[in-house]
Tab-separated table of C-alpha atoms in Angstrom:
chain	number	residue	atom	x	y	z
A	1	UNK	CA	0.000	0.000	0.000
A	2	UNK	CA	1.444	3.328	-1.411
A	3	UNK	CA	0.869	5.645	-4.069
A	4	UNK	CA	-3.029	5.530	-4.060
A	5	UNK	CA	-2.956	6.917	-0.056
A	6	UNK	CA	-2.113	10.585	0.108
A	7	UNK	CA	-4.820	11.282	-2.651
A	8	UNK	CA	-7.384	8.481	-1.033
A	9	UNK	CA	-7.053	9.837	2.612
A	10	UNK	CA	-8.245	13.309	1.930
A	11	UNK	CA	-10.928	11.963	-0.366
A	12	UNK	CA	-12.621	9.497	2.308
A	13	UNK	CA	-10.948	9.595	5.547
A	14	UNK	CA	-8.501	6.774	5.641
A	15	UNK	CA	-8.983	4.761	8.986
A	16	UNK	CA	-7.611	2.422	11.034
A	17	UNK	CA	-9.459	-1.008	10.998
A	18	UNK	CA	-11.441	-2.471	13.847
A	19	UNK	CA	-9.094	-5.063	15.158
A	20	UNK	CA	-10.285	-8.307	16.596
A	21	UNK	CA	-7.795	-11.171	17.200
A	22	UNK	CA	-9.015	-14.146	15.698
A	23	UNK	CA	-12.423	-13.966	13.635
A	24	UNK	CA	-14.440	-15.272	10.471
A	25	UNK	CA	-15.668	-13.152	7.034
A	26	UNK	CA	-17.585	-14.454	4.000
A	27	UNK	CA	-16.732	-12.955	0.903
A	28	UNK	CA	-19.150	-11.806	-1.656
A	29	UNK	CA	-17.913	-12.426	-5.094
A	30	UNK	CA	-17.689	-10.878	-8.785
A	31	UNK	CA	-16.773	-12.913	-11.226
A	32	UNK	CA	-13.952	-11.087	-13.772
A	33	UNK	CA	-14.012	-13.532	-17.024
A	34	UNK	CA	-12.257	-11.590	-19.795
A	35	UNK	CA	-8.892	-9.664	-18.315
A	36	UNK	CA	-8.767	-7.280	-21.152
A	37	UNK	CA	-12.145	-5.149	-20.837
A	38	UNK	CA	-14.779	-5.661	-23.692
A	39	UNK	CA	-12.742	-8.441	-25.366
A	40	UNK	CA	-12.822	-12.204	-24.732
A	41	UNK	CA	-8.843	-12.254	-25.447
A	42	UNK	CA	-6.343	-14.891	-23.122
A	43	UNK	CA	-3.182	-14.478	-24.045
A	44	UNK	CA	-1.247	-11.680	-22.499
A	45	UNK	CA	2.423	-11.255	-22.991
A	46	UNK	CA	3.743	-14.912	-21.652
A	47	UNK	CA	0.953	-15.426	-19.536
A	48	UNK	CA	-2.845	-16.809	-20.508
A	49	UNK	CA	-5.884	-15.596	-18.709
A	50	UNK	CA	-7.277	-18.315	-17.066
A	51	UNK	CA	-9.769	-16.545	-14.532
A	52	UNK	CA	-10.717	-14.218	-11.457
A	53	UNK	CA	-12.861	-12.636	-9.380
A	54	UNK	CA	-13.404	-9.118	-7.138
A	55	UNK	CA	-14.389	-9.448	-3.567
A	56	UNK	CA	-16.381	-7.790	-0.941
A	57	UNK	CA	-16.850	-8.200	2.860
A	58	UNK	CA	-19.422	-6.517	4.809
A	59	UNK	CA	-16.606	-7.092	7.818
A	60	UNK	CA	-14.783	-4.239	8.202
A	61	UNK	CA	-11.410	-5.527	8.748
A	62	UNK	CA	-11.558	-7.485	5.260
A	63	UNK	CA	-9.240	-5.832	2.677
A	64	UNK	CA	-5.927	-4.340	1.991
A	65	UNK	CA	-4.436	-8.020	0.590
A	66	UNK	CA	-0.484	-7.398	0.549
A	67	UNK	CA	0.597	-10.720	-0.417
A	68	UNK	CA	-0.768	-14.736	-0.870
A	69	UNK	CA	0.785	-18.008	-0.656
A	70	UNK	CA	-1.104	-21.104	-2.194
A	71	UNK	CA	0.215	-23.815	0.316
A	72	UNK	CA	2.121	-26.712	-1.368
A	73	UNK	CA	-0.077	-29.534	-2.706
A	74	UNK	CA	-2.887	-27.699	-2.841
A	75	UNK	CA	-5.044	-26.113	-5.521
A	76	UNK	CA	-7.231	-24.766	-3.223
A	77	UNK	CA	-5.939	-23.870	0.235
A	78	UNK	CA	-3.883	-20.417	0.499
A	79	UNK	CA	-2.760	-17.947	3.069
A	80	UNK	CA	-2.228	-13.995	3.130
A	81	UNK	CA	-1.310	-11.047	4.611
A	82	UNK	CA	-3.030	-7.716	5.493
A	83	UNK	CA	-1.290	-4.101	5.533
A	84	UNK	CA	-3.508	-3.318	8.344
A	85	UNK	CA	-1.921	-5.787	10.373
A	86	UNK	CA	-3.669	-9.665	9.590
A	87	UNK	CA	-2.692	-12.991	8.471
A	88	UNK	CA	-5.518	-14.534	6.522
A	89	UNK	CA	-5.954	-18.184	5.742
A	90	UNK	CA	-8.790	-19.631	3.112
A	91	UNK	CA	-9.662	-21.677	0.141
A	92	UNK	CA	-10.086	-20.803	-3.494
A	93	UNK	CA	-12.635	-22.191	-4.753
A	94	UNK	CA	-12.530	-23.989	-8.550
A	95	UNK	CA	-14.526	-25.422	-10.836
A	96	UNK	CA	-13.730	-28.935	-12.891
A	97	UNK	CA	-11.574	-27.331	-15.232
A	98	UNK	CA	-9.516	-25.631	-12.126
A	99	UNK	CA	-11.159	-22.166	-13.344
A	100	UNK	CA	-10.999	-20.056	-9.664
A	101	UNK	CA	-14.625	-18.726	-9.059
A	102	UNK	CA	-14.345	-17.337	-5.804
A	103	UNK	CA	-13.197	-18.145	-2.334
A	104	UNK	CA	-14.461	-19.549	1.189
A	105	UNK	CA	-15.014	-18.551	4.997
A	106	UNK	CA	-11.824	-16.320	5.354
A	107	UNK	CA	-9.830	-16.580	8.532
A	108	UNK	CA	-8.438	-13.609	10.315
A	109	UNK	CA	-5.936	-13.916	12.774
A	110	UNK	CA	-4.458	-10.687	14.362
A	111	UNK	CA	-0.580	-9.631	13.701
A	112	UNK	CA	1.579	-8.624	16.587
A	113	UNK	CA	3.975	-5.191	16.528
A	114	UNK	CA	7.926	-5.118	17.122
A	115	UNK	CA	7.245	-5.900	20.420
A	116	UNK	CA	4.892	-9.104	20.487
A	117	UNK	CA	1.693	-6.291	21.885
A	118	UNK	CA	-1.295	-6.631	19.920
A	119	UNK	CA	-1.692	-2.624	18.312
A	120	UNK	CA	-4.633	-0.529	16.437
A	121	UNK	CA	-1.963	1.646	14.631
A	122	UNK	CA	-1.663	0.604	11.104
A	123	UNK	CA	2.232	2.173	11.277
A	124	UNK	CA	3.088	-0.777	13.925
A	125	UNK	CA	1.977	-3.548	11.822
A	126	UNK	CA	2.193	-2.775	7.971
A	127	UNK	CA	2.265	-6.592	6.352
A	128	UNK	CA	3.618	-6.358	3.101
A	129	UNK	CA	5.452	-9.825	1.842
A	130	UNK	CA	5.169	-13.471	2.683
A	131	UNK	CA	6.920	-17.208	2.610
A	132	UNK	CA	5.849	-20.343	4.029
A	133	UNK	CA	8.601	-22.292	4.804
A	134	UNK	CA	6.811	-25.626	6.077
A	135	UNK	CA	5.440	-25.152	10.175
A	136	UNK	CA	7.805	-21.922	9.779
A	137	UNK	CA	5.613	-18.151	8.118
A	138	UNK	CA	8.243	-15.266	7.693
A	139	UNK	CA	6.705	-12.224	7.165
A	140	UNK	CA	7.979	-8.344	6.424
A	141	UNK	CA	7.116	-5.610	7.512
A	142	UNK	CA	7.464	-1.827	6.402
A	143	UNK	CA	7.459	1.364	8.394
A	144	UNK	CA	8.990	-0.351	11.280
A	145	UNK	CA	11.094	-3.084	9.057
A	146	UNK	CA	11.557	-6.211	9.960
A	147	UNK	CA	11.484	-10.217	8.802
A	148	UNK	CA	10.007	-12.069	11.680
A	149	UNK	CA	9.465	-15.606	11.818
A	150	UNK	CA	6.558	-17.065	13.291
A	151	UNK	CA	5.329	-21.008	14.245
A	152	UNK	CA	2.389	-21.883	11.526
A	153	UNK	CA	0.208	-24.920	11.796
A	154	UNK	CA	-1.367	-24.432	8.819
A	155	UNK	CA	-3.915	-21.959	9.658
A	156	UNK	CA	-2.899	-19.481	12.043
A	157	UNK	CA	0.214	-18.466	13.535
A	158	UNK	CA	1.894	-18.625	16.865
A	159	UNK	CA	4.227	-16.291	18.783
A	160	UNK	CA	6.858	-14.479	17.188
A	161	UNK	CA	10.194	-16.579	16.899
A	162	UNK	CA	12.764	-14.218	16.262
A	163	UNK	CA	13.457	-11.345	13.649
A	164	UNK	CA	15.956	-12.240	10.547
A	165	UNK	CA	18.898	-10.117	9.259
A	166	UNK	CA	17.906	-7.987	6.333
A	167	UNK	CA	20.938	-7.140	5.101
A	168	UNK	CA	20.264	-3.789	3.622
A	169	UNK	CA	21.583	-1.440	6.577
A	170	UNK	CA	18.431	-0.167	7.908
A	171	UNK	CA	19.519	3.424	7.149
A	172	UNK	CA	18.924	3.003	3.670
A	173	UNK	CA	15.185	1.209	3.508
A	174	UNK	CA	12.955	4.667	3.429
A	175	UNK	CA	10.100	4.932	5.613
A	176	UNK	CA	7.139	3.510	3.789
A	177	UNK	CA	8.990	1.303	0.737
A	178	UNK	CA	10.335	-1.309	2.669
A	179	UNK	CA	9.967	-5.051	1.889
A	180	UNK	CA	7.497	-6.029	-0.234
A	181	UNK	CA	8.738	-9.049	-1.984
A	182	UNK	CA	9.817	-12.284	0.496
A	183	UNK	CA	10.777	-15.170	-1.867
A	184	UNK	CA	12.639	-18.431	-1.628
A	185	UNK	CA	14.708	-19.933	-4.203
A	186	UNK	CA	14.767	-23.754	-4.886
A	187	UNK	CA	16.953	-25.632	-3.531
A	188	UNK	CA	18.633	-26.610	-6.553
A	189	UNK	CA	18.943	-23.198	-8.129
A	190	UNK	CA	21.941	-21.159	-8.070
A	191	UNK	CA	20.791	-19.037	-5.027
A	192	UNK	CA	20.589	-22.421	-3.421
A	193	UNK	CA	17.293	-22.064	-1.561
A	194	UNK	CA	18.325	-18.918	-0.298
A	195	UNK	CA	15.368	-16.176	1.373
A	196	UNK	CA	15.566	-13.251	-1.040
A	197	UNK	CA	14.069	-9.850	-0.018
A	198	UNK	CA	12.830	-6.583	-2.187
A	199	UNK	CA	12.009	-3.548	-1.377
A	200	UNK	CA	9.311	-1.278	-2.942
A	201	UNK	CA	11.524	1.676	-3.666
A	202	UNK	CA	14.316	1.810	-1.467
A	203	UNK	CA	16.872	2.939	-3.607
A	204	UNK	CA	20.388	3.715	-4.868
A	205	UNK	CA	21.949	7.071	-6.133
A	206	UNK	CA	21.229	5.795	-9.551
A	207	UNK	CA	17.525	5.124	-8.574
A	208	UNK	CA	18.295	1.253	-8.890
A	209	UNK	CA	16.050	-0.956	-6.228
A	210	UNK	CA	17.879	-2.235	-3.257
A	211	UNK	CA	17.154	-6.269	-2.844
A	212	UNK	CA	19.207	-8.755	-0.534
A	213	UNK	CA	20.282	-12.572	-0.507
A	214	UNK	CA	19.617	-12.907	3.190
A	215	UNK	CA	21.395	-16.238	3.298
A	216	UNK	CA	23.316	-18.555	1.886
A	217	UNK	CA	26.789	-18.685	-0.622
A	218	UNK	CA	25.833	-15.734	-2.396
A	219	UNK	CA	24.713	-13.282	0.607
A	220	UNK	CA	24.544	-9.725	-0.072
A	221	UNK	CA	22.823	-6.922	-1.330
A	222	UNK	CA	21.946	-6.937	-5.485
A	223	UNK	CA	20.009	-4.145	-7.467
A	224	UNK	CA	17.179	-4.146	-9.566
A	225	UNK	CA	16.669	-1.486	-12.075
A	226	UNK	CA	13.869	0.813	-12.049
A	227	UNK	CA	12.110	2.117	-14.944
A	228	UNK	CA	9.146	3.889	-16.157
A	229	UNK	CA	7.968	5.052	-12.637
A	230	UNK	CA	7.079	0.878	-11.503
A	231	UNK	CA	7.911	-0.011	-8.071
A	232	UNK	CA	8.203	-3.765	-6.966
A	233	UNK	CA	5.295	-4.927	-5.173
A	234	UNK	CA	5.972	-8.914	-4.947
A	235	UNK	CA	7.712	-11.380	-6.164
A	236	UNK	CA	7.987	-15.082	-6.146
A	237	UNK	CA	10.216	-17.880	-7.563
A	238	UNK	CA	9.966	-20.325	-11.028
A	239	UNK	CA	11.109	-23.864	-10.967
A	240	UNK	CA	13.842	-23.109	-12.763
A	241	UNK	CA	15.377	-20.828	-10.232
A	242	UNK	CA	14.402	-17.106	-12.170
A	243	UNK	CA	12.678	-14.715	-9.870
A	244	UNK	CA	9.401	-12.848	-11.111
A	245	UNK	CA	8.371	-9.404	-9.474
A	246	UNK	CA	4.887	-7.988	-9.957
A	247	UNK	CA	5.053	-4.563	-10.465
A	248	UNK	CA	2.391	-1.551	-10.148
A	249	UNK	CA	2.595	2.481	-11.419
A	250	UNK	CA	-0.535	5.068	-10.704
A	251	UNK	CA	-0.135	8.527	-12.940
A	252	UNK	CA	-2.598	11.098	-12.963
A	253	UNK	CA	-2.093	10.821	-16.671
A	254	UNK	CA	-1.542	7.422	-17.164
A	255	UNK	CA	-3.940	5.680	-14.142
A	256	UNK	CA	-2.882	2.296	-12.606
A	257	UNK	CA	-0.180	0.499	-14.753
A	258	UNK	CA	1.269	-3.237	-13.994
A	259	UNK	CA	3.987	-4.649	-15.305
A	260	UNK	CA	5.247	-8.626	-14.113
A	261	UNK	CA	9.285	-9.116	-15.234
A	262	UNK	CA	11.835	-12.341	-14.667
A	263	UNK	CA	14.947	-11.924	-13.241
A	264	UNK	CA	17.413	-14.804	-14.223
A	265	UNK	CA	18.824	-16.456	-11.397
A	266	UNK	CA	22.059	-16.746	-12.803
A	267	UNK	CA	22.213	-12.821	-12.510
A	268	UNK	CA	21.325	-12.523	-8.857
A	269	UNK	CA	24.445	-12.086	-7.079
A	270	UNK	CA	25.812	-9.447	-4.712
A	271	UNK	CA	26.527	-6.594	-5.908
A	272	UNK	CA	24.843	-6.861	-9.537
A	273	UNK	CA	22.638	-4.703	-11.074
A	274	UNK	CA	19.651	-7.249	-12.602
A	275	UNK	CA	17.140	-6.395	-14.788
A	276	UNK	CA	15.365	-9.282	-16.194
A	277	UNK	CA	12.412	-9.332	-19.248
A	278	UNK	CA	9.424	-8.326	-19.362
A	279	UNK	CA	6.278	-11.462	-18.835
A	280	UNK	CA	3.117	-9.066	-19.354
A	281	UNK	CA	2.396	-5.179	-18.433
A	282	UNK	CA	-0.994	-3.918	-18.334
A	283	UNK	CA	-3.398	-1.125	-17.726
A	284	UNK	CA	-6.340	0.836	-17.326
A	285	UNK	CA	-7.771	-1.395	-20.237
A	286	UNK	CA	-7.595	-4.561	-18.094
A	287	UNK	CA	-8.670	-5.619	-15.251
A	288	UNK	CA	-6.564	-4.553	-12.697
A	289	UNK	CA	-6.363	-2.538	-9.390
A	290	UNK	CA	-3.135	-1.636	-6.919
A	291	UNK	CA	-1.493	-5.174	-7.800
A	292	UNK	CA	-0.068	-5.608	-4.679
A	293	UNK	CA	0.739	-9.474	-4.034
A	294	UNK	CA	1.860	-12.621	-6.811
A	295	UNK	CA	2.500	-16.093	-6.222
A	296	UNK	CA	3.904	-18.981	-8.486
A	297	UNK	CA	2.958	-22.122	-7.796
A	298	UNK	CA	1.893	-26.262	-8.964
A	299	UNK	CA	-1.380	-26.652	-9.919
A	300	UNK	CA	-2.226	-30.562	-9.914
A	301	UNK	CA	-3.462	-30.483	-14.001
A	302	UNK	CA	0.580	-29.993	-14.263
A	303	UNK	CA	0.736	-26.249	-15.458
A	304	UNK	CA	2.648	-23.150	-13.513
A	305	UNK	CA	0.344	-20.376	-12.568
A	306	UNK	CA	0.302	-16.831	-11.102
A	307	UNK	CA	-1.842	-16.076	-8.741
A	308	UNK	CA	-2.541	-12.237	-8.051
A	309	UNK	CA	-4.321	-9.802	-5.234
A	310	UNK	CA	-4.638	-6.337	-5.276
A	311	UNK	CA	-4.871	-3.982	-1.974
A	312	UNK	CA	-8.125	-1.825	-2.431
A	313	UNK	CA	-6.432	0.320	0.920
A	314	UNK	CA	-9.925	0.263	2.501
A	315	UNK	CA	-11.145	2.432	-0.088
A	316	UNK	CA	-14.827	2.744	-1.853
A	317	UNK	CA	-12.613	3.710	-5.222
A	318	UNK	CA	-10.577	0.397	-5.785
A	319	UNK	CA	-11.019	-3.225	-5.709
A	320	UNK	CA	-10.230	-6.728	-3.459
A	321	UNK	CA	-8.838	-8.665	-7.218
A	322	UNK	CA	-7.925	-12.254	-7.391
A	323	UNK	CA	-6.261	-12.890	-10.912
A	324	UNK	CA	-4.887	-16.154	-11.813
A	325	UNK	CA	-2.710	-16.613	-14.942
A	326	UNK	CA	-0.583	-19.870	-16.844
A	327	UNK	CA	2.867	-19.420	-17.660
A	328	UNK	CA	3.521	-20.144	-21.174
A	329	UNK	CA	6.414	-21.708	-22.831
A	330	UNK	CA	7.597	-22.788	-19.252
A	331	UNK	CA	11.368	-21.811	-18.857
C-alpha cells in the first residue's frame, strides 16, 4: 500500500481497521471472465488468462491483501497477509476445469507489533510480503522493518520466533517502501534455496532498487533497475530458479499500470545490477487494481500459474482482485 494513499485519505478519511484477534468473514464475489475489458482475449504477454474474481466483505477488517501463498499440494488452500496488520488463511474455490470462481469462509488472525503487543496503529503492523517455509511463516514488515518468523500450523500463527537479518543497513530502507517481496529460491537453483528480499523503492543514487540474498553462498545486497515510474510490489520464484516481481505504477495521466518481469537467477548475485524481461504489463484497459501481491505455484493439471491480489487500501474507489494466470512456454 502506497501511491493511491495521500490522494485516497483526503478523499474518504482513511482509517484504522477495527481489530479483533481471531475472527471469520464471507466474501461476496464478482466474477472477472475476460482480463482485457470488452474483449474475450487470453493471451497476455507470456501469460494466458485463465480466470478471477473481485471481492467484498461486509466485515470491516476485510481488505488491503499485501501478499498470498497457495500452500504446497494444494489447488485450493492459500494464506495472506493484510497491511492493516492480519494474516488470513482460506480456500479458493474452482470449478472442474480448475477455473478459480471465488473463495471460502476467510480466517483472520491478528498480527503482533515489534514488540509481540497486539496494536490498532496501522504504522506498527504494515504486512507487506510473505513465505511459508513448512510449520515456519516469515513475514515483512514496512514502516517499522523487519522479517520475523513465526510457528504456523497451517492456519494461524503462533508467537513471534525471532526477527531475521535484512541485510540492507536499515539506514537506507525509506520509511514507507520497505519489503514487499519475500521469496525463496529452490533448492537446486543457483541461489541455493536462499530467502531473497525486495524492497518497494528503497533505492540507490542511480535510482536502482535495493534487494538482498539474506542467506546462503551468495549473501549480499543486489540491485534491480527501475524504470518507467514501476515499483516492486511482490515477487515469487519459477522452478527453474528465475525470480518474477509484480510490479504496479498510478499517474494522474496514465492511471494504474502493472507490469510482471523475470529476473534470471544466474544474474542474482551481490553486488549486480539485474534487470530481467518483461512477462506481461498492463493497464487501465484490463482488469486490474493496486497489484499488490503474486505467487507462483503447482497446480495438480501440471501447469505453472500466477496467482494475483490487489490492496483496495480500505477504499470505496478500488477493488479486493484475485487474478490467476498460466505461464507459457515454461522456462
Amino acid at each position: 500500500m502506497r501511491f493511491w494513499t495521500a490522494i485516497l485519505a483526503g478523499l474518504i478519511g482513511f482509517s484504522n481497521p477495527v481489530f479483533a484477534k481471531d475472527f471469520t468473514a464471507d466474501v461476496t464475489i464478482y466474477p472477472i471472465d475476460n482480463f482485457q475489458i470488452g474483449s474475450s482475449e487470453v493471451n497476455f504477454g507470456k501469460l494466458t488468462y485463465i480466470g478471477g474474481f473481485a471481492m467484498t466483505s461486509e466485515n470491516r477488517n476485510f481488505g488491503a491483501l499485501s501478499a498470498i501463498r497457495i500452500l504446497d499440494g494444494s489447488d485450493t488452500k492459500f494464506v495472506a497477509v493484510a497491511d492493516t496488520g492480519f494474516f488470513i488463511s482460506g480456500t479458493v474455490l474452482r470449478d472442474m476445469s480448475l477455473k478459480p470462481v471465488g473463495v471460502g469462509a476467510l480466517n483472520f488472525h491478528e498480527l503482533p507489533d515489534m514488540k509481540g503487543r497486539f496494536s490498532n496503529s496501522k504504522w506498527e503492523v504494515d504486512s507487506e510480503s510473505l513465505v511459508i517455509d513448512g510449520d515456519r511463516a516469515i513475514i515483512g514488515f514496512e514502516r517499522f522493518h523487519r522479517l520475523s518468523m513465526f510457528p504456523f500450523d497451517g492456519v494461524t500463527l503462533g508467537a513471534s520466533i525471532k526477527n531475521l537479518d535484512f541485510v540492507i543497513p536499515k539506514r537506507e530502507l525509506r520509511d514507507n517502501r520497505g519489503f514487499e517481496t519475500l521469496a525463496r529460491a529452490p533448492a537446486n537453483s543457483p541461489l541455493k534455496g536462499a530467502l531473497i528480499a525486495v524492497s518497494e523503492k528503497s533505492i540507490d543514487q542511480q535510482g536502482n532498487i535495493l534487494a538482498a540474498i539474506t542467506e546462503g553462498p551468495r549473501k549480499g545486497v543486489f540491485k534491480i533497475a527501475r524504470s518507467d515510474d514501476f515499483d516492486i510490489t511482490d515477487g515469487d520464484f519459477l522452478p527453474n530458479g528465475d525470480l518474477v516481481i509484480l510490479e504496479r505504477s498510478f499517474g494522474i495521466a496514465s492511471g494504474i499500470r502493472m507490469r510482471i518481469r523475470s529476473l534470471s537467477a544466474t544474474e542474482i548475485k551481490p553486488d549486480a545490477i539485474v534487470e530481467g524481461d518483461i512477462l506481461i504489463e498492463a493497464n487501465m484497459a484490463n482488469q486490474i487494481d493496486n497489484m499488490e501481491g503474486l505467487d507462483i505455484w503447482q497446480a495438480s493439471d501440471g501447469t505453472t500459474r500466477l496467482s494475483l491480489v490487489s490492496d483496495d487500501n480500505k477504499s470505496i474507489l478500488q477493488r479486493n482482485l484475485y487474478l490467476e494466470f498460466v505461464l507459457n512456454n515454461e522456462q
